[in-house]
Amino acid sequence: MTELTMQEYIDQAEKDLLHTYNRYQIVLDKGEGVHLYDIEGKEYLDFVAGISVFALGYGNKEYNDALKNQIDKVIHTSNYYYNVPAIEAARALKKYSGMDRVFFTNSGAEAIEGAIKTARKYGYTRDGHTDHEIIAMNHSFHGRTMGALSVTGNPHYREAFEPGIGNIKFADYNDLESVKKLVNDKTIAIILETVQGEGGLTPASEEFLKGIREICDEKDILMILDEIQCGMGRTGYPFAFMKYGVKPDVLTVAKALGCGVPIGAFTMTEKVGQASLVAGDHGTTYGGNPLCCAAAAKVLEIMERDDIPSKARETGEYLWAKLDEVMNEFDAIKEHRGSGLMQGLLFDRPVSAIINSALKKGLILINAGADIIRFVPPLVIEKSDVDTMIGILKEAISENV
Ligand SMILES: *Cc1c(COP(=O)(O)O)cnc(C)c1O
């Protein structure tokens, strides 16, 4: 293929790819540390990390070598046989999360599908019938497949695709009374993000999370925590729930689990494992393949060994102080939310113009909803990178408010 200019590649992409994204007008080529480069060689400081994915930064030699070695051995075998990377990744994820049973998927949405099926099967096993209900949260985001969409509390994403899977009710996040009102004898699960990502970078309050745990214990309801975005060190703990001293019955993981290769997981306690999915109930061709599991095993090894969550917590506190300063400087910023290296600034207007200005100045940022700028950098980001980002951010805001 002849080499095209950046604009020619973009024009070609717009003819061939289904237009489900309004993409930023750059073609990315490679990454190094916390920087990305477009095909013209322009450098960008990356405060998105592929949406909370590339936690260890780009070009991590240990990670790359683990993948290269696995490619030369075997990439795929199917789940009808055991493979060492999957066995090692499962053990590592159990240890890191405190959960007992692991099912590897290819994406976050697929992990949510598995969690929903786990809950429904748990109810079926217990009660012998199938009309159970799941309580989900307004402003939640759990993915784009039909099941995950059905528990996503944003009508804008769901509208054109109704009806969903049914028997889903929505409560208000951080409003325990609104959850209690929906609980009845049919309720089998309550699903929520420990820190809402897409829906606005809102952490669960301690009262809310503990309250949900109590309801679930009292009524034999499964507490499903979606930590696809906020897990894997991002909030300064291996998983965000650990800060609260509560434990879920089912936990979903993805994004940073593979740091770029497509892998997710739904995990559960032994009790749930023994009373839900059995042989024949669920499967995947690619899920748990040796290549992706070699990546996940290495990511988990590095995260634990190098105590990446502590680093994220420390840099997260620094980022918090700096973004507070920015908020005080501009009236257009209404609120500062988040936890660890997962933060957001809520503006009184759409933020796309600010993000585009920042991009021109070599800083990659992303929105969450129309009016929030989301900050989810690689977890290995340094304080000096935060300073650089803040400098560009202030310029970009000044030009647009
Ligand atoms: C990204 C995300 C998902 C969906 O993951 P995909 O890999 O895009 O399917 C689900 N839940 C949360 C909280 C997410 O941030």
CSV table of C-alpha atoms and ligand atoms in Angstrom, one decimal:
chain,number,residue,atom,x,y,z
A,1,MET,CA,0.0,0.0,0.0
A,2,THR,CA,1.3,3.4,-0.9
A,3,GLU,CA,1.8,5.8,2.0
A,4,LEU,CA,-0.9,8.4,2.3
A,5,THR,CA,-0.9,11.8,4.0
A,6,MET,CA,-2.8,12.0,7.3
A,7,GLN,CA,-5.8,13.7,5.7
A,8,GLU,CA,-5.9,11.1,2.9
A,9,TYR,CA,-6.0,8.3,5.5
A,10,ILE,CA,-8.8,10.1,7.4
A,11,ASP,CA,-10.8,10.5,4.1
A,12,GLN,CA,-10.3,6.8,3.3
A,13,ALA,CA,-11.3,5.8,6.8
A,14,GLU,CA,-14.5,7.8,6.5
A,15,LYS,CA,-15.4,6.0,3.4
A,16,ASP,CA,-14.7,2.5,4.8
A,17,LEU,CA,-15.3,2.4,8.5
A,18,LEU,CA,-18.9,2.6,9.8
A,19,HIS,CA,-19.3,6.0,11.2
A,20,THR,CA,-20.1,5.2,14.8
A,21,TYR,CA,-17.5,7.6,16.2
A,22,ASN,CA,-16.9,11.3,15.7
A,23,ARG,CA,-13.1,10.8,15.6
A,24,TYR,CA,-10.5,13.4,16.4
A,25,GLN,CA,-8.7,14.3,13.2
A,26,ILE,CA,-5.3,12.5,13.9
A,27,VAL,CA,-4.0,9.2,12.8
A,28,LEU,CA,-1.9,7.7,15.6
A,29,ASP,CA,1.1,5.6,14.8
A,30,LYS,CA,3.1,4.6,17.8
A,31,GLY,CA,3.5,5.2,21.6
A,32,GLU,CA,6.4,5.6,23.9
A,33,GLY,CA,6.0,5.9,27.7
A,34,VAL,CA,3.2,8.4,28.2
A,35,HIS,CA,3.4,9.9,24.7
A,36,LEU,CA,1.7,9.0,21.5
A,37,TYR,CA,2.9,10.0,18.0
A,38,ASP,CA,0.8,10.6,14.9
A,39,ILE,CA,1.9,9.4,11.5
A,40,GLU,CA,3.5,12.8,10.8
A,41,GLY,CA,5.7,12.4,13.9
A,42,LYS,CA,3.9,14.9,16.1
A,43,GLU,CA,4.1,14.1,19.8
A,44,TYR,CA,1.2,14.1,22.2
A,45,LEU,CA,1.1,13.8,25.9
A,46,ASP,CA,-1.5,11.2,26.6
A,47,PHE,CA,-4.1,11.8,29.4
A,48,VAL,CA,-6.5,9.2,28.0
A,49,ALA,CA,-4.5,6.0,27.9
A,50,GLY,CA,-6.9,4.5,25.3
A,51,ILE,CA,-9.7,5.2,27.8
A,52,SER,CA,-8.3,4.0,31.0
A,53,VAL,CA,-6.5,1.0,29.3
A,54,PHE,CA,-2.8,1.5,28.9
A,55,ALA,CA,-2.0,1.7,32.6
A,56,LEU,CA,1.7,0.8,32.3
A,57,GLY,CA,2.5,3.3,29.5
A,58,TYR,CA,3.5,2.5,25.9
A,59,GLY,CA,6.5,0.3,25.0
A,60,ASN,CA,6.9,-1.3,28.4
A,61,LYS,CA,9.7,-3.8,27.5
A,62,GLU,CA,8.7,-6.5,30.0
A,63,TYR,CA,5.1,-6.4,28.8
A,64,ASN,CA,6.1,-6.4,25.1
A,65,ASP,CA,8.5,-9.3,25.6
A,66,ALA,CA,5.9,-11.4,27.4
A,67,LEU,CA,3.6,-10.9,24.4
A,68,LYS,CA,6.3,-11.6,21.8
A,69,ASN,CA,7.4,-14.8,23.6
A,70,GLN,CA,3.8,-16.0,23.7
A,71,ILE,CA,3.2,-15.2,20.0
A,72,ASP,CA,6.1,-17.5,19.1
A,73,LYS,CA,4.6,-20.3,21.3
A,74,VAL,CA,0.9,-20.3,20.6
A,75,ILE,CA,-1.8,-17.7,20.4
A,76,HIS,CA,-5.0,-19.7,20.5
A,77,THR,CA,-6.1,-23.1,21.6
A,78,SER,CA,-9.8,-22.9,22.6
A,79,ASN,CA,-11.3,-23.5,26.0
A,80,TYR,CA,-11.6,-27.2,25.6
A,81,TYR,CA,-7.9,-27.5,26.7
A,82,TYR,CA,-6.0,-25.9,29.5
A,83,ASN,CA,-3.2,-23.4,28.8
A,84,VAL,CA,-0.6,-22.1,31.2
A,85,PRO,CA,-1.1,-18.3,30.7
A,86,ALA,CA,-4.8,-18.6,31.5
A,87,ILE,CA,-4.0,-20.6,34.6
A,88,GLU,CA,-1.4,-18.1,35.7
A,89,ALA,CA,-3.6,-15.1,34.9
A,90,ALA,CA,-6.6,-16.5,36.8
A,91,ARG,CA,-4.5,-17.1,39.9
A,92,ALA,CA,-3.0,-13.7,39.7
A,93,LEU,CA,-6.4,-12.0,39.3
A,94,LYS,CA,-7.8,-13.9,42.2
A,95,LYS,CA,-5.0,-12.8,44.4
A,96,TYR,CA,-5.2,-9.2,43.3
A,97,SER,CA,-9.0,-8.9,43.6
A,98,GLY,CA,-9.7,-11.3,46.5
A,99,MET,CA,-12.4,-13.0,44.3
A,100,ASP,CA,-12.5,-16.8,43.9
A,101,ARG,CA,-13.5,-17.8,40.4
A,102,VAL,CA,-12.6,-16.2,37.1
A,103,PHE,CA,-14.1,-16.4,33.6
A,104,PHE,CA,-12.0,-14.6,30.9
A,105,THR,CA,-13.9,-12.6,28.2
A,106,ASN,CA,-12.8,-10.5,25.2
A,107,SER,CA,-14.2,-7.2,26.3
A,108,GLY,CA,-15.8,-5.3,29.1
A,109,ALA,CA,-19.3,-5.6,27.7
A,110,GLU,CA,-18.9,-9.3,27.5
A,111,ALA,CA,-17.8,-9.4,31.2
A,112,ILE,CA,-21.1,-7.6,32.0
A,113,GLU,CA,-23.1,-10.2,29.9
A,114,GLY,CA,-21.4,-12.9,32.0
A,115,ALA,CA,-22.2,-11.1,35.3
A,116,ILE,CA,-25.9,-10.8,34.2
A,117,LYS,CA,-26.1,-14.5,33.3
A,118,THR,CA,-24.4,-15.4,36.5
A,119,ALA,CA,-27.1,-13.5,38.5
A,120,ARG,CA,-30.0,-15.0,36.5
A,121,LYS,CA,-28.6,-18.5,36.9
A,122,TYR,CA,-28.1,-17.9,40.6
A,123,GLY,CA,-31.7,-17.0,40.9
A,124,TYR,CA,-32.9,-19.9,38.8
A,125,THR,CA,-30.8,-22.4,40.9
A,126,ARG,CA,-32.1,-21.0,44.1
A,127,ASP,CA,-35.8,-20.5,43.3
A,128,GLY,CA,-36.4,-22.8,40.3
A,129,HIS,CA,-37.9,-20.0,38.2
A,130,THR,CA,-36.6,-17.2,35.9
A,131,ASP,CA,-38.5,-13.9,36.4
A,132,HIS,CA,-35.9,-12.2,38.5
A,133,GLU,CA,-35.1,-8.5,38.5
A,134,ILE,CA,-31.8,-6.6,38.4
A,135,ILE,CA,-31.5,-3.1,39.8
A,136,ALA,CA,-29.0,-0.8,37.9
A,137,MET,CA,-28.2,2.9,38.3
A,138,ASN,CA,-29.1,6.0,36.4
A,139,HIS,CA,-26.0,7.5,34.7
A,140,SER,CA,-24.3,4.2,34.6
A,141,PHE,CA,-22.3,2.8,31.7
A,142,HIS,CA,-21.8,-0.9,31.3
A,143,GLY,CA,-21.2,-1.4,27.5
A,144,ARG,CA,-22.9,-1.6,24.1
A,145,THR,CA,-24.1,-5.2,23.7
A,146,MET,CA,-27.8,-5.8,24.3
A,147,GLY,CA,-27.5,-7.1,27.9
A,148,ALA,CA,-24.9,-4.5,29.0
A,149,LEU,CA,-27.0,-1.8,27.3
A,150,SER,CA,-30.1,-2.9,29.2
A,151,VAL,CA,-28.4,-2.1,32.5
A,152,THR,CA,-26.9,1.1,31.2
A,153,GLY,CA,-28.7,4.0,32.8
A,154,ASN,CA,-28.5,6.5,29.9
A,155,PRO,CA,-31.6,6.5,27.8
A,156,HIS,CA,-29.7,8.2,24.9
A,157,TYR,CA,-27.7,5.0,24.4
A,158,ARG,CA,-30.7,2.7,24.7
A,159,GLU,CA,-33.5,4.5,23.0
A,160,ALA,CA,-33.2,3.2,19.4
A,161,PHE,CA,-32.5,-0.4,20.6
A,162,GLU,CA,-35.4,-1.0,23.0
A,163,PRO,CA,-36.7,-3.4,24.2
A,164,GLY,CA,-33.7,-4.5,26.2
A,165,ILE,CA,-33.4,-7.8,28.1
A,166,GLY,CA,-36.2,-6.9,30.5
A,167,ASN,CA,-36.7,-7.0,34.3
A,168,ILE,CA,-34.2,-4.2,34.8
A,169,LYS,CA,-35.1,-1.2,37.1
A,170,PHE,CA,-33.1,1.9,37.6
A,171,ALA,CA,-32.2,3.6,40.9
A,172,ASP,CA,-30.3,6.8,41.6
A,173,TYR,CA,-26.6,6.5,42.3
A,174,ASN,CA,-25.6,7.4,45.8
A,175,ASP,CA,-29.3,7.5,46.9
A,176,LEU,CA,-29.8,4.4,49.0
A,177,GLU,CA,-33.5,5.1,49.5
A,178,SER,CA,-34.1,5.0,45.8
A,179,VAL,CA,-32.5,1.5,45.7
A,180,LYS,CA,-34.5,0.2,48.7
A,181,LYS,CA,-37.8,1.3,47.0
A,182,LEU,CA,-37.0,-1.0,44.1
A,183,VAL,CA,-36.0,-4.1,46.1
A,184,ASN,CA,-38.6,-6.9,46.2
A,185,ASP,CA,-38.7,-10.7,46.3
A,186,LYS,CA,-37.8,-10.9,42.7
A,187,THR,CA,-34.6,-8.8,43.0
A,188,ILE,CA,-31.5,-11.0,42.3
A,189,ALA,CA,-28.8,-8.5,41.7
A,190,ILE,CA,-27.8,-4.9,42.1
A,191,ILE,CA,-25.2,-3.7,39.5
A,192,LEU,CA,-23.1,-0.5,39.8
A,193,GLU,CA,-19.8,1.0,39.1
A,194,THR,CA,-17.7,1.7,42.2
A,195,VAL,CA,-16.8,5.0,40.5
A,196,GLN,CA,-19.1,5.9,37.7
A,197,GLY,CA,-16.9,6.6,34.6
A,198,GLU,CA,-18.7,7.6,31.5
A,199,GLY,CA,-21.6,8.9,33.6
A,200,GLY,CA,-19.5,11.6,35.2
A,201,LEU,CA,-16.5,10.4,37.3
A,202,THR,CA,-18.6,10.1,40.4
A,203,PRO,CA,-17.3,7.8,43.2
A,204,ALA,CA,-19.9,5.9,45.3
A,205,SER,CA,-20.3,7.3,48.8
A,206,GLU,CA,-19.3,5.0,51.6
A,207,GLU,CA,-22.8,5.0,53.0
A,208,PHE,CA,-24.2,4.0,49.6
A,209,LEU,CA,-21.8,1.1,49.0
A,210,LYS,CA,-22.1,-0.2,52.5
A,211,GLY,CA,-25.8,0.2,52.4
A,212,ILE,CA,-26.0,-1.8,49.2
A,213,ARG,CA,-23.9,-4.5,50.7
A,214,GLU,CA,-26.3,-4.7,53.7
A,215,ILE,CA,-29.3,-5.0,51.4
A,216,CYS,CA,-27.6,-7.7,49.4
A,217,ASP,CA,-26.6,-9.7,52.5
A,218,GLU,CA,-30.1,-9.4,54.1
A,219,LYS,CA,-32.0,-10.6,51.0
A,220,ASP,CA,-29.5,-13.0,49.3
A,221,ILE,CA,-29.1,-10.5,46.4
A,222,LEU,CA,-25.8,-10.4,44.4
A,223,MET,CA,-23.8,-7.2,44.5
A,224,ILE,CA,-22.2,-6.8,41.1
A,225,LEU,CA,-19.4,-4.2,41.0
A,226,ASP,CA,-18.3,-3.1,37.5
A,227,GLU,CA,-14.7,-2.0,37.9
A,228,ILE,CA,-13.9,-2.2,34.2
A,229,GLN,CA,-12.8,1.4,34.2
A,230,CYS,CA,-12.1,2.2,37.9
A,231,GLY,CA,-10.3,-1.1,38.7
A,232,MET,CA,-6.7,-2.3,38.2
A,233,GLY,CA,-5.0,0.3,40.3
A,234,ARG,CA,-6.6,3.4,38.9
A,235,THR,CA,-8.1,4.8,42.1
A,236,GLY,CA,-5.0,4.1,44.1
A,237,TYR,CA,-6.1,0.6,45.2
A,238,PRO,CA,-5.9,-2.6,43.3
A,239,PHE,CA,-9.7,-2.3,43.0
A,240,ALA,CA,-11.8,0.7,44.0
A,241,PHE,CA,-14.0,-1.3,46.4
A,242,MET,CA,-11.1,-2.0,48.6
A,243,LYS,CA,-11.1,1.5,49.9
A,244,TYR,CA,-14.6,1.0,51.3
A,245,GLY,CA,-14.1,-2.2,53.1
A,246,VAL,CA,-16.9,-4.0,51.3
A,247,LYS,CA,-16.5,-6.9,48.9
A,248,PRO,CA,-18.8,-7.6,45.9
A,249,ASP,CA,-20.2,-11.1,45.0
A,250,VAL,CA,-19.4,-10.6,41.4
A,251,LEU,CA,-16.7,-8.2,40.0
A,252,THR,CA,-16.2,-7.3,36.3
A,253,VAL,CA,-12.7,-6.3,35.1
A,254,ALA,CA,-11.4,-5.3,31.6
A,255,LYS,CA,-9.7,-2.2,30.2
A,256,ALA,CA,-6.4,-2.1,32.0
A,257,LEU,CA,-6.4,-5.9,32.7
A,258,GLY,CA,-4.7,-6.5,29.3
A,259,CYS,CA,-3.2,-3.0,28.9
A,260,GLY,CA,-4.2,-3.0,25.2
A,261,VAL,CA,-4.9,-6.6,24.2
A,262,PRO,CA,-8.7,-7.4,24.3
A,263,ILE,CA,-9.3,-9.2,27.6
A,264,GLY,CA,-11.9,-8.8,30.3
A,265,ALA,CA,-13.1,-11.0,33.1
A,266,PHE,CA,-16.1,-11.6,35.3
A,267,THR,CA,-15.1,-13.0,38.7
A,268,MET,CA,-17.2,-14.2,41.7
A,269,THR,CA,-17.0,-15.6,45.1
A,270,GLU,CA,-16.8,-19.3,45.6
A,271,LYS,CA,-20.4,-19.3,46.9
A,272,VAL,CA,-21.7,-17.7,43.7
A,273,GLY,CA,-19.5,-20.0,41.6
A,274,GLN,CA,-21.0,-23.1,43.2
A,275,ALA,CA,-24.6,-21.9,42.7
A,276,SER,CA,-24.6,-20.4,39.2
A,277,LEU,CA,-22.9,-21.2,35.9
A,278,VAL,CA,-22.0,-24.8,35.2
A,279,ALA,CA,-20.5,-26.6,32.2
A,280,GLY,CA,-22.5,-25.8,29.1
A,281,ASP,CA,-24.0,-22.5,30.5
A,282,HIS,CA,-21.5,-20.1,29.1
A,283,GLY,CA,-18.6,-20.0,26.7
A,284,THR,CA,-16.4,-18.0,24.3
A,285,THR,CA,-14.1,-19.0,21.5
A,286,TYR,CA,-11.4,-16.4,22.0
A,287,GLY,CA,-11.9,-15.6,25.7
A,288,GLY,CA,-9.0,-16.8,27.9
A,289,ASN,CA,-6.6,-17.4,24.9
A,290,PRO,CA,-2.9,-17.7,25.7
A,291,LEU,CA,-1.9,-14.4,24.1
A,292,CYS,CA,-4.3,-12.2,26.0
A,293,CYS,CA,-3.8,-14.1,29.2
A,294,ALA,CA,0.0,-13.8,28.9
A,295,ALA,CA,-0.6,-10.0,28.8
A,296,ALA,CA,-2.9,-10.0,31.7
A,297,ALA,CA,-0.6,-12.2,33.8
A,298,LYS,CA,2.3,-9.9,33.1
A,299,VAL,CA,0.2,-6.7,33.9
A,300,LEU,CA,-0.9,-8.2,37.2
A,301,GLU,CA,2.6,-9.2,38.0
A,302,ILE,CA,4.0,-5.7,37.3
A,303,MET,CA,1.0,-3.9,39.1
A,304,GLU,CA,1.6,-5.9,42.3
A,305,ARG,CA,5.4,-6.0,42.2
A,306,ASP,CA,5.9,-2.3,41.5
A,307,ASP,CA,2.9,-1.2,43.6
A,308,ILE,CA,1.4,0.8,40.8
A,309,PRO,CA,-1.7,1.6,42.8
A,310,SER,CA,0.3,3.6,45.4
A,311,LYS,CA,1.9,5.5,42.6
A,312,ALA,CA,-1.5,6.2,41.1
A,313,ARG,CA,-2.8,7.4,44.5
A,314,GLU,CA,0.2,9.8,45.0
A,315,THR,CA,0.1,11.2,41.5
A,316,GLY,CA,-3.7,11.3,41.8
A,317,GLU,CA,-3.5,13.6,44.8
A,318,TYR,CA,-1.1,15.9,43.0
A,319,LEU,CA,-3.4,16.0,40.0
A,320,TRP,CA,-6.3,16.7,42.3
A,321,ALA,CA,-4.6,19.8,43.8
A,322,LYS,CA,-3.6,21.1,40.3
A,323,LEU,CA,-7.1,20.6,38.8
A,324,ASP,CA,-8.6,22.4,41.9
A,325,GLU,CA,-6.4,25.3,41.0
A,326,VAL,CA,-7.6,25.3,37.4
A,327,MET,CA,-11.2,25.2,38.6
A,328,ASN,CA,-10.6,28.2,40.8
A,329,GLU,CA,-9.2,30.1,37.9
A,330,PHE,CA,-12.1,29.6,35.5
A,331,ASP,CA,-15.8,30.4,36.2
A,332,ALA,CA,-16.8,28.0,33.4
A,333,ILE,CA,-15.8,25.0,35.5
A,334,LYS,CA,-18.5,24.0,37.9
A,335,GLU,CA,-17.3,20.9,39.6
A,336,HIS,CA,-14.2,18.7,40.1
A,337,ARG,CA,-14.9,15.0,40.7
A,338,GLY,CA,-13.2,11.6,40.8
A,339,SER,CA,-10.8,9.4,42.6
A,340,GLY,CA,-7.1,8.6,42.1
A,341,LEU,CA,-6.1,8.9,38.5
A,342,MET,CA,-9.7,9.0,37.3
A,343,GLN,CA,-10.9,12.6,37.6
A,344,GLY,CA,-13.2,15.0,35.7
A,345,LEU,CA,-13.9,18.7,35.4
A,346,LEU,CA,-17.6,19.6,34.8
A,347,PHE,CA,-18.0,22.7,32.6
A,348,ASP,CA,-21.0,24.9,32.1
A,349,ARG,CA,-20.7,24.2,28.3
A,350,PRO,CA,-19.7,21.4,25.9
A,351,VAL,CA,-16.0,20.7,26.2
A,352,SER,CA,-15.2,19.5,22.6
A,353,ALA,CA,-13.7,22.9,21.6
A,354,ILE,CA,-11.3,22.8,24.6
A,355,ILE,CA,-10.3,19.2,23.8
A,356,ASN,CA,-9.7,20.1,20.2
A,357,SER,CA,-7.5,23.1,21.2
A,358,ALA,CA,-5.5,20.9,23.6
A,359,LEU,CA,-5.0,18.3,20.8
A,360,LYS,CA,-3.5,21.0,18.5
A,361,LYS,CA,-1.1,21.8,21.3
A,362,GLY,CA,-0.1,18.2,21.7
A,363,LEU,CA,-2.3,17.0,24.6
A,364,ILE,CA,-4.8,14.2,24.3
A,365,LEU,CA,-7.9,14.5,26.5
A,366,ILE,CA,-11.3,12.9,26.3
A,367,ASN,CA,-14.8,13.9,27.4
A,368,ALA,CA,-17.3,12.0,29.6
A,369,GLY,CA,-20.7,13.1,28.4
A,370,ALA,CA,-20.8,16.5,26.6
A,371,ASP,CA,-19.6,18.8,29.4
A,372,ILE,CA,-17.0,16.9,31.4
A,373,ILE,CA,-13.3,16.6,30.6
A,374,ARG,CA,-12.1,13.3,31.8
A,375,PHE,CA,-8.5,12.7,33.0
A,376,VAL,CA,-7.5,9.0,32.9
A,377,PRO,CA,-3.8,9.0,32.1
A,378,PRO,CA,-1.4,6.0,32.2
A,379,LEU,CA,-0.9,5.1,35.9
A,380,VAL,CA,2.9,5.6,35.4
A,381,ILE,CA,2.5,9.3,34.7
A,382,GLU,CA,4.9,11.6,36.6
A,383,LYS,CA,4.1,14.8,38.4
A,384,SER,CA,6.1,16.7,35.8
A,385,ASP,CA,3.7,15.3,33.1
A,386,VAL,CA,0.8,16.6,35.2
A,387,ASP,CA,2.5,20.1,35.2
A,388,THR,CA,2.9,20.0,31.4
A,389,MET,CA,-0.7,18.9,31.0
A,390,ILE,CA,-2.0,21.7,33.3
A,391,GLY,CA,-0.1,24.3,31.3
A,392,ILE,CA,-1.7,23.2,28.0
A,393,LEU,CA,-5.1,22.7,29.6
A,394,LYS,CA,-5.2,26.3,30.9
A,395,GLU,CA,-4.3,27.7,27.5
A,396,ALA,CA,-6.9,25.5,25.8
A,397,ILE,CA,-9.6,26.6,28.3
A,398,SER,CA,-8.6,30.3,27.9
A,399,GLU,CA,-9.1,30.1,24.2
A,400,ASN,CA,-12.6,28.7,24.5
A,401,VAL,CA,-14.4,30.2,27.5
B,1,LIG,C1,-15.6,0.6,29.0
B,1,LIG,C2,-16.6,0.1,30.0
B,1,LIG,C3,-17.4,-1.0,29.8
B,1,LIG,C4,-17.4,-1.7,28.4
B,1,LIG,O1,-16.2,-2.2,28.1
B,1,LIG,P1,-15.9,-2.6,26.5
B,1,LIG,O2,-14.6,-3.3,26.6
B,1,LIG,O3,-15.9,-1.3,25.8
B,1,LIG,O4,-17.0,-3.5,26.1
B,1,LIG,C5,-18.2,-1.4,30.8
B,1,LIG,N1,-18.3,-0.8,32.0
B,1,LIG,C6,-17.5,0.2,32.3
B,1,LIG,C7,-17.6,0.9,33.6
B,1,LIG,C8,-16.7,0.8,31.3
B,1,LIG,O5,-15.9,1.9,31.5
